[in-house]
Amino acid sequence: MGKRFKFSPLRARILLMIGPVISAIFFGFFSCGFIYYALELGISFWLDMIRENFMFILFFIWINMSLVESIYRMIKNNLLLNSNIQELRDCYPELEEDWQNLNDADYLDKDLQVLVYGDHLICYRTFDIAYLPECSKIDAFMKMYRLGSRHKVRRVHFSAWYLDGSESELRTDELRKFIGMNQKAHKDALFDYLRENFDYIELETFD
């Protein structure tokens, strides 16, 4: 028996939150700075500056819109993660006791960071899930990312389409773990498993 992997919804929550939190802190700092100096220097000073330099107000609006977007992403990611965790617990009572039961998944690829447990396809780093009996199609997108000046990495990103026409994003993460890995071969192996066990699902790859 191979080494058992440690599955953690808390780790997934941290992974999903760290980007929006850093963005919220960054844009929040600038937004508060603008407000502080507006009060310090006086509203008339800033009104004169705005009249003379309209790009200044556009920059201020962009800062605040980015702050709102970061807060929205934090809330959205949290709600989605809570919903996915609850769905898995409702469908598989054994996961309520111990998430490490995911090690007994019907299909598990630790390099690609995906597994099939019962009727769910799970990207376990983010706990994005797809309920396979209601899926009509699963797309795989091979995205290229540059890490520094020397490394390029191709990351697989999945989308699941349901019978009612809705779409569910399945995000893999931690790009550096994918360096030097033949992701296409791992993706093909996953699709072969899905094709054999869920033959009603259309599978398509976009390079």
PDB file of C-alpha atoms in Angstrom, residues 3-206:
ATOM      1  CA  LYS A   3       1.846   6.373   1.266  1.00  0.00           C
ATOM      2  CA  ARG A   4      -1.484   7.881   2.250  1.00  0.00           C
ATOM      3  CA  PHE A   5      -2.039  11.509   1.314  1.00  0.00           C
ATOM      4  CA  LYS A   6      -3.283  14.064   3.850  1.00  0.00           C
ATOM      5  CA  PHE A   7      -6.442  15.761   2.583  1.00  0.00           C
ATOM      6  CA  SER A   8      -7.318  19.064   4.234  1.00  0.00           C
ATOM      7  CA  PRO A   9     -10.243  21.412   3.503  1.00  0.00           C
ATOM      8  CA  LEU A  10      -8.462  23.946   5.730  1.00  0.00           C
ATOM      9  CA  ARG A  11      -5.418  23.874   3.441  1.00  0.00           C
ATOM     10  CA  ALA A  12      -7.710  24.371   0.449  1.00  0.00           C
ATOM     11  CA  ARG A  13      -9.357  27.332   2.185  1.00  0.00           C
ATOM     12  CA  ILE A  14      -5.971  28.953   2.863  1.00  0.00           C
ATOM     13  CA  LEU A  15      -4.882  28.329  -0.734  1.00  0.00           C
ATOM     14  CA  LEU A  16      -8.026  29.939  -2.128  1.00  0.00           C
ATOM     15  CA  MET A  17      -7.949  32.879   0.279  1.00  0.00           C
ATOM     16  CA  ILE A  18      -4.316  33.932   0.156  1.00  0.00           C
ATOM     17  CA  GLY A  19      -4.540  35.666  -3.245  1.00  0.00           C
ATOM     18  CA  PRO A  20      -7.721  37.678  -2.569  1.00  0.00           C
ATOM     19  CA  VAL A  21      -6.539  38.565   0.958  1.00  0.00           C
ATOM     20  CA  ILE A  22      -3.207  39.938  -0.307  1.00  0.00           C
ATOM     21  CA  SER A  23      -5.057  41.899  -3.013  1.00  0.00           C
ATOM     22  CA  ALA A  24      -7.565  43.258  -0.484  1.00  0.00           C
ATOM     23  CA  ILE A  25      -4.766  44.380   1.843  1.00  0.00           C
ATOM     24  CA  PHE A  26      -2.850  46.006  -1.022  1.00  0.00           C
ATOM     25  CA  PHE A  27      -5.789  47.882  -2.519  1.00  0.00           C
ATOM     26  CA  GLY A  28      -7.282  48.606   0.903  1.00  0.00           C
ATOM     27  CA  PHE A  29      -4.014  50.233   1.979  1.00  0.00           C
ATOM     28  CA  PHE A  30      -4.029  52.582  -1.023  1.00  0.00           C
ATOM     29  CA  SER A  31      -7.742  53.341  -0.665  1.00  0.00           C
ATOM     30  CA  CYS A  32      -7.342  54.232   3.013  1.00  0.00           C
ATOM     31  CA  GLY A  33      -4.261  56.266   2.148  1.00  0.00           C
ATOM     32  CA  PHE A  34      -6.218  58.332  -0.363  1.00  0.00           C
ATOM     33  CA  ILE A  35      -9.000  58.957   2.139  1.00  0.00           C
ATOM     34  CA  TYR A  36      -6.525  59.891   4.890  1.00  0.00           C
ATOM     35  CA  TYR A  37      -4.682  62.423   2.734  1.00  0.00           C
ATOM     36  CA  ALA A  38      -7.978  63.821   1.445  1.00  0.00           C
ATOM     37  CA  LEU A  39      -8.963  64.614   5.024  1.00  0.00           C
ATOM     38  CA  GLU A  40      -5.457  65.792   5.900  1.00  0.00           C
ATOM     39  CA  LEU A  41      -5.017  68.166   2.970  1.00  0.00           C
ATOM     40  CA  GLY A  42      -8.630  69.181   2.615  1.00  0.00           C
ATOM     41  CA  ILE A  43     -11.315  68.313   0.120  1.00  0.00           C
ATOM     42  CA  SER A  44     -10.785  71.509  -1.895  1.00  0.00           C
ATOM     43  CA  PHE A  45      -7.158  70.521  -2.588  1.00  0.00           C
ATOM     44  CA  TRP A  46      -8.241  67.190  -4.048  1.00  0.00           C
ATOM     45  CA  LEU A  47     -11.092  68.730  -6.023  1.00  0.00           C
ATOM     46  CA  ASP A  48      -8.622  71.125  -7.644  1.00  0.00           C
ATOM     47  CA  MET A  49      -6.289  68.217  -8.425  1.00  0.00           C
ATOM     48  CA  ILE A  50      -9.136  66.181  -9.921  1.00  0.00           C
ATOM     49  CA  ARG A  51     -10.134  69.065 -12.166  1.00  0.00           C
ATOM     50  CA  GLU A  52      -6.533  69.395 -13.350  1.00  0.00           C
ATOM     51  CA  ASN A  53      -5.831  65.679 -13.664  1.00  0.00           C
ATOM     52  CA  PHE A  54      -8.852  63.507 -14.476  1.00  0.00           C
ATOM     53  CA  MET A  55      -6.684  60.360 -14.601  1.00  0.00           C
ATOM     54  CA  PHE A  56      -6.190  60.706 -10.861  1.00  0.00           C
ATOM     55  CA  ILE A  57      -9.874  60.111 -10.118  1.00  0.00           C
ATOM     56  CA  LEU A  58      -9.945  57.211 -12.577  1.00  0.00           C
ATOM     57  CA  PHE A  59      -7.021  55.637 -10.716  1.00  0.00           C
ATOM     58  CA  PHE A  60      -8.826  56.107  -7.405  1.00  0.00           C
ATOM     59  CA  ILE A  61     -11.963  54.466  -8.818  1.00  0.00           C
ATOM     60  CA  TRP A  62      -9.886  51.542 -10.147  1.00  0.00           C
ATOM     61  CA  ILE A  63      -8.284  51.055  -6.729  1.00  0.00           C
ATOM     62  CA  ASN A  64     -11.674  50.866  -5.028  1.00  0.00           C
ATOM     63  CA  MET A  65     -13.167  48.590  -7.683  1.00  0.00           C
ATOM     64  CA  SER A  66     -10.225  46.225  -7.273  1.00  0.00           C
ATOM     65  CA  LEU A  67     -10.740  46.268  -3.509  1.00  0.00           C
ATOM     66  CA  VAL A  68     -14.422  45.365  -3.937  1.00  0.00           C
ATOM     67  CA  GLU A  69     -13.486  42.597  -6.393  1.00  0.00           C
ATOM     68  CA  SER A  70     -10.972  41.112  -3.922  1.00  0.00           C
ATOM     69  CA  ILE A  71     -13.561  41.079  -1.133  1.00  0.00           C
ATOM     70  CA  TYR A  72     -16.097  39.507  -3.518  1.00  0.00           C
ATOM     71  CA  ARG A  73     -13.611  36.750  -4.435  1.00  0.00           C
ATOM     72  CA  MET A  74     -12.977  36.006  -0.761  1.00  0.00           C
ATOM     73  CA  ILE A  75     -16.692  35.654  -0.056  1.00  0.00           C
ATOM     74  CA  LYS A  76     -17.357  33.659  -3.245  1.00  0.00           C
ATOM     75  CA  ASN A  77     -14.475  31.223  -2.639  1.00  0.00           C
ATOM     76  CA  ASN A  78     -15.560  30.654   0.961  1.00  0.00           C
ATOM     77  CA  LEU A  79     -19.195  30.036   0.067  1.00  0.00           C
ATOM     78  CA  LEU A  80     -18.259  27.674  -2.770  1.00  0.00           C
ATOM     79  CA  LEU A  81     -15.837  25.724  -0.599  1.00  0.00           C
ATOM     80  CA  ASN A  82     -18.407  25.420   2.217  1.00  0.00           C
ATOM     81  CA  SER A  83     -21.020  24.206  -0.281  1.00  0.00           C
ATOM     82  CA  ASN A  84     -18.671  21.624  -1.820  1.00  0.00           C
ATOM     83  CA  ILE A  85     -17.565  20.293   1.568  1.00  0.00           C
ATOM     84  CA  GLN A  86     -21.170  19.951   2.726  1.00  0.00           C
ATOM     85  CA  GLU A  87     -22.161  18.170  -0.490  1.00  0.00           C
ATOM     86  CA  LEU A  88     -19.365  15.629  -0.063  1.00  0.00           C
ATOM     87  CA  ARG A  89     -20.277  15.032   3.574  1.00  0.00           C
ATOM     88  CA  ASP A  90     -23.956  14.570   2.679  1.00  0.00           C
ATOM     89  CA  CYS A  91     -23.137  12.076  -0.074  1.00  0.00           C
ATOM     90  CA  TYR A  92     -20.417  10.174   1.802  1.00  0.00           C
ATOM     91  CA  PRO A  93     -20.981  10.006   5.597  1.00  0.00           C
ATOM     92  CA  GLU A  94     -17.546   8.434   6.105  1.00  0.00           C
ATOM     93  CA  LEU A  95     -15.948  11.747   5.123  1.00  0.00           C
ATOM     94  CA  GLU A  96     -17.706  13.395   8.073  1.00  0.00           C
ATOM     95  CA  GLU A  97     -15.519  11.245  10.315  1.00  0.00           C
ATOM     96  CA  ASP A  98     -12.229  11.533   8.462  1.00  0.00           C
ATOM     97  CA  TRP A  99     -11.242  13.237   5.207  1.00  0.00           C
ATOM     98  CA  GLN A 100      -8.377  10.760   4.864  1.00  0.00           C
ATOM     99  CA  ASN A 101     -10.932   8.252   3.570  1.00  0.00           C
ATOM    100  CA  LEU A 102     -10.415  10.039   0.249  1.00  0.00           C
ATOM    101  CA  ASN A 103      -7.253   7.938  -0.011  1.00  0.00           C
ATOM    102  CA  ASP A 104      -9.605   5.054  -0.853  1.00  0.00           C
ATOM    103  CA  ALA A 105     -10.822   6.895  -3.965  1.00  0.00           C
ATOM    104  CA  ASP A 106     -11.684   4.848  -7.054  1.00  0.00           C
ATOM    105  CA  TYR A 107      -9.191   6.955  -8.997  1.00  0.00           C
ATOM    106  CA  LEU A 108      -6.420   9.099  -7.514  1.00  0.00           C
ATOM    107  CA  ASP A 109      -3.704  11.053  -9.315  1.00  0.00           C
ATOM    108  CA  LYS A 110      -1.503  12.808  -6.772  1.00  0.00           C
ATOM    109  CA  ASP A 111       0.544  14.526  -9.480  1.00  0.00           C
ATOM    110  CA  LEU A 112      -2.446  16.001 -11.273  1.00  0.00           C
ATOM    111  CA  GLN A 113      -4.166  16.615  -7.895  1.00  0.00           C
ATOM    112  CA  VAL A 114      -7.481  15.042  -8.913  1.00  0.00           C
ATOM    113  CA  LEU A 115      -9.469  12.056  -7.732  1.00  0.00           C
ATOM    114  CA  VAL A 116     -12.762  10.305  -8.354  1.00  0.00           C
ATOM    115  CA  TYR A 117     -14.574   9.331  -5.183  1.00  0.00           C
ATOM    116  CA  GLY A 118     -17.922   7.644  -5.685  1.00  0.00           C
ATOM    117  CA  ASP A 119     -19.754   9.812  -8.219  1.00  0.00           C
ATOM    118  CA  HIS A 120     -17.667  12.963  -7.712  1.00  0.00           C
ATOM    119  CA  LEU A 121     -14.643  14.291  -9.561  1.00  0.00           C
ATOM    120  CA  ILE A 122     -12.607  16.303  -7.052  1.00  0.00           C
ATOM    121  CA  CYS A 123      -9.646  18.662  -7.482  1.00  0.00           C
ATOM    122  CA  TYR A 124      -8.497  18.124  -3.930  1.00  0.00           C
ATOM    123  CA  ARG A 125      -6.166  21.118  -3.606  1.00  0.00           C
ATOM    124  CA  THR A 126      -9.082  23.486  -4.041  1.00  0.00           C
ATOM    125  CA  PHE A 127     -11.948  21.060  -3.248  1.00  0.00           C
ATOM    126  CA  ASP A 128     -13.673  22.041  -6.471  1.00  0.00           C
ATOM    127  CA  ILE A 129     -16.032  19.199  -7.362  1.00  0.00           C
ATOM    128  CA  ALA A 130     -18.247  17.916 -10.179  1.00  0.00           C
ATOM    129  CA  TYR A 131     -21.138  15.480  -9.712  1.00  0.00           C
ATOM    130  CA  LEU A 132     -20.512  13.098 -12.598  1.00  0.00           C
ATOM    131  CA  PRO A 133     -24.021  11.534 -13.012  1.00  0.00           C
ATOM    132  CA  GLU A 134     -25.353  14.992 -13.914  1.00  0.00           C
ATOM    133  CA  CYS A 135     -22.429  15.990 -16.174  1.00  0.00           C
ATOM    134  CA  SER A 136     -22.821  16.122 -19.925  1.00  0.00           C
ATOM    135  CA  LYS A 137     -19.287  17.256 -20.773  1.00  0.00           C
ATOM    136  CA  ILE A 138     -15.885  17.855 -19.195  1.00  0.00           C
ATOM    137  CA  ASP A 139     -13.337  20.131 -20.869  1.00  0.00           C
ATOM    138  CA  ALA A 140      -9.611  20.203 -20.165  1.00  0.00           C
ATOM    139  CA  PHE A 141      -7.682  23.382 -20.959  1.00  0.00           C
ATOM    140  CA  MET A 142      -3.890  23.190 -21.213  1.00  0.00           C
ATOM    141  CA  LYS A 143      -2.743  26.656 -20.081  1.00  0.00           C
ATOM    142  CA  MET A 144       0.884  27.786 -20.316  1.00  0.00           C
ATOM    143  CA  TYR A 145       2.361  29.825 -17.463  1.00  0.00           C
ATOM    144  CA  ARG A 146       5.826  31.372 -17.159  1.00  0.00           C
ATOM    145  CA  LEU A 147       7.620  31.057 -13.813  1.00  0.00           C
ATOM    146  CA  GLY A 148      10.544  33.454 -13.822  1.00  0.00           C
ATOM    147  CA  SER A 149      12.840  33.746 -16.839  1.00  0.00           C
ATOM    148  CA  ARG A 150      13.771  30.069 -17.143  1.00  0.00           C
ATOM    149  CA  HIS A 151      10.692  27.973 -16.457  1.00  0.00           C
ATOM    150  CA  LYS A 152       7.474  27.493 -18.343  1.00  0.00           C
ATOM    151  CA  VAL A 153       4.768  25.234 -16.990  1.00  0.00           C
ATOM    152  CA  ARG A 154       1.609  23.928 -18.605  1.00  0.00           C
ATOM    153  CA  ARG A 155      -1.277  23.543 -16.174  1.00  0.00           C
ATOM    154  CA  VAL A 156      -4.461  21.558 -16.724  1.00  0.00           C
ATOM    155  CA  HIS A 157      -7.661  23.408 -15.916  1.00  0.00           C
ATOM    156  CA  PHE A 158     -11.008  21.579 -16.009  1.00  0.00           C
ATOM    157  CA  SER A 159     -14.583  22.705 -16.571  1.00  0.00           C
ATOM    158  CA  ALA A 160     -17.629  20.492 -16.075  1.00  0.00           C
ATOM    159  CA  TRP A 161     -20.874  21.134 -17.951  1.00  0.00           C
ATOM    160  CA  TYR A 162     -24.140  19.872 -16.489  1.00  0.00           C
ATOM    161  CA  LEU A 163     -27.334  18.640 -18.142  1.00  0.00           C
ATOM    162  CA  ASP A 164     -29.130  21.853 -17.140  1.00  0.00           C
ATOM    163  CA  GLY A 165     -26.555  23.945 -19.042  1.00  0.00           C
ATOM    164  CA  SER A 166     -24.663  25.239 -15.984  1.00  0.00           C
ATOM    165  CA  GLU A 167     -20.883  25.108 -15.693  1.00  0.00           C
ATOM    166  CA  SER A 168     -18.610  24.212 -12.786  1.00  0.00           C
ATOM    167  CA  GLU A 169     -14.947  25.215 -12.683  1.00  0.00           C
ATOM    168  CA  LEU A 170     -12.444  22.698 -11.325  1.00  0.00           C
ATOM    169  CA  ARG A 171      -9.226  24.474 -10.418  1.00  0.00           C
ATOM    170  CA  THR A 172      -5.911  22.760  -9.873  1.00  0.00           C
ATOM    171  CA  ASP A 173      -3.234  24.762  -8.081  1.00  0.00           C
ATOM    172  CA  GLU A 174       0.392  24.983  -6.892  1.00  0.00           C
ATOM    173  CA  LEU A 175       1.985  25.510 -10.284  1.00  0.00           C
ATOM    174  CA  ARG A 176       5.513  24.600  -9.239  1.00  0.00           C
ATOM    175  CA  LYS A 177       4.511  21.027  -8.507  1.00  0.00           C
ATOM    176  CA  PHE A 178       3.735  20.614 -12.201  1.00  0.00           C
ATOM    177  CA  ILE A 179       7.235  21.464 -13.468  1.00  0.00           C
ATOM    178  CA  GLY A 180       8.735  18.509 -15.316  1.00  0.00           C
ATOM    179  CA  MET A 181       5.490  16.498 -15.264  1.00  0.00           C
ATOM    180  CA  ASN A 182       3.816  15.248 -18.405  1.00  0.00           C
ATOM    181  CA  GLN A 183       0.397  16.653 -17.623  1.00  0.00           C
ATOM    182  CA  LYS A 184      -1.061  15.528 -20.944  1.00  0.00           C
ATOM    183  CA  ALA A 185      -0.343  11.894 -20.091  1.00  0.00           C
ATOM    184  CA  HIS A 186      -1.955  12.308 -16.652  1.00  0.00           C
ATOM    185  CA  LYS A 187      -4.954  14.094 -18.170  1.00  0.00           C
ATOM    186  CA  ASP A 188      -5.321  11.346 -20.783  1.00  0.00           C
ATOM    187  CA  ALA A 189      -5.249   8.689 -18.038  1.00  0.00           C
ATOM    188  CA  LEU A 190      -8.013  10.511 -16.150  1.00  0.00           C
ATOM    189  CA  PHE A 191     -10.099  10.837 -19.317  1.00  0.00           C
ATOM    190  CA  ASP A 192      -9.588   7.122 -20.058  1.00  0.00           C
ATOM    191  CA  TYR A 193     -10.962   6.297 -16.602  1.00  0.00           C
ATOM    192  CA  LEU A 194     -13.945   8.621 -17.054  1.00  0.00           C
ATOM    193  CA  ARG A 195     -14.595   7.262 -20.541  1.00  0.00           C
ATOM    194  CA  GLU A 196     -14.652   3.712 -19.195  1.00  0.00           C
ATOM    195  CA  ASN A 197     -16.799   4.370 -16.113  1.00  0.00           C
ATOM    196  CA  PHE A 198     -18.928   7.369 -17.166  1.00  0.00           C
ATOM    197  CA  ASP A 199     -19.249   6.796 -20.898  1.00  0.00           C
ATOM    198  CA  TYR A 200     -22.138   9.247 -21.285  1.00  0.00           C
ATOM    199  CA  ILE A 201     -19.846  12.223 -20.552  1.00  0.00           C
ATOM    200  CA  GLU A 202     -18.309  13.984 -23.545  1.00  0.00           C
ATOM    201  CA  LEU A 203     -14.608  14.686 -23.010  1.00  0.00           C
ATOM    202  CA  GLU A 204     -12.691  17.367 -24.892  1.00  0.00           C
ATOM    203  CA  THR A 205      -9.211  18.910 -24.646  1.00  0.00           C
ATOM    204  CA  PHE A 206      -8.224  22.439 -25.674  1.00  0.00           C
TER     205      PHE A 206
END
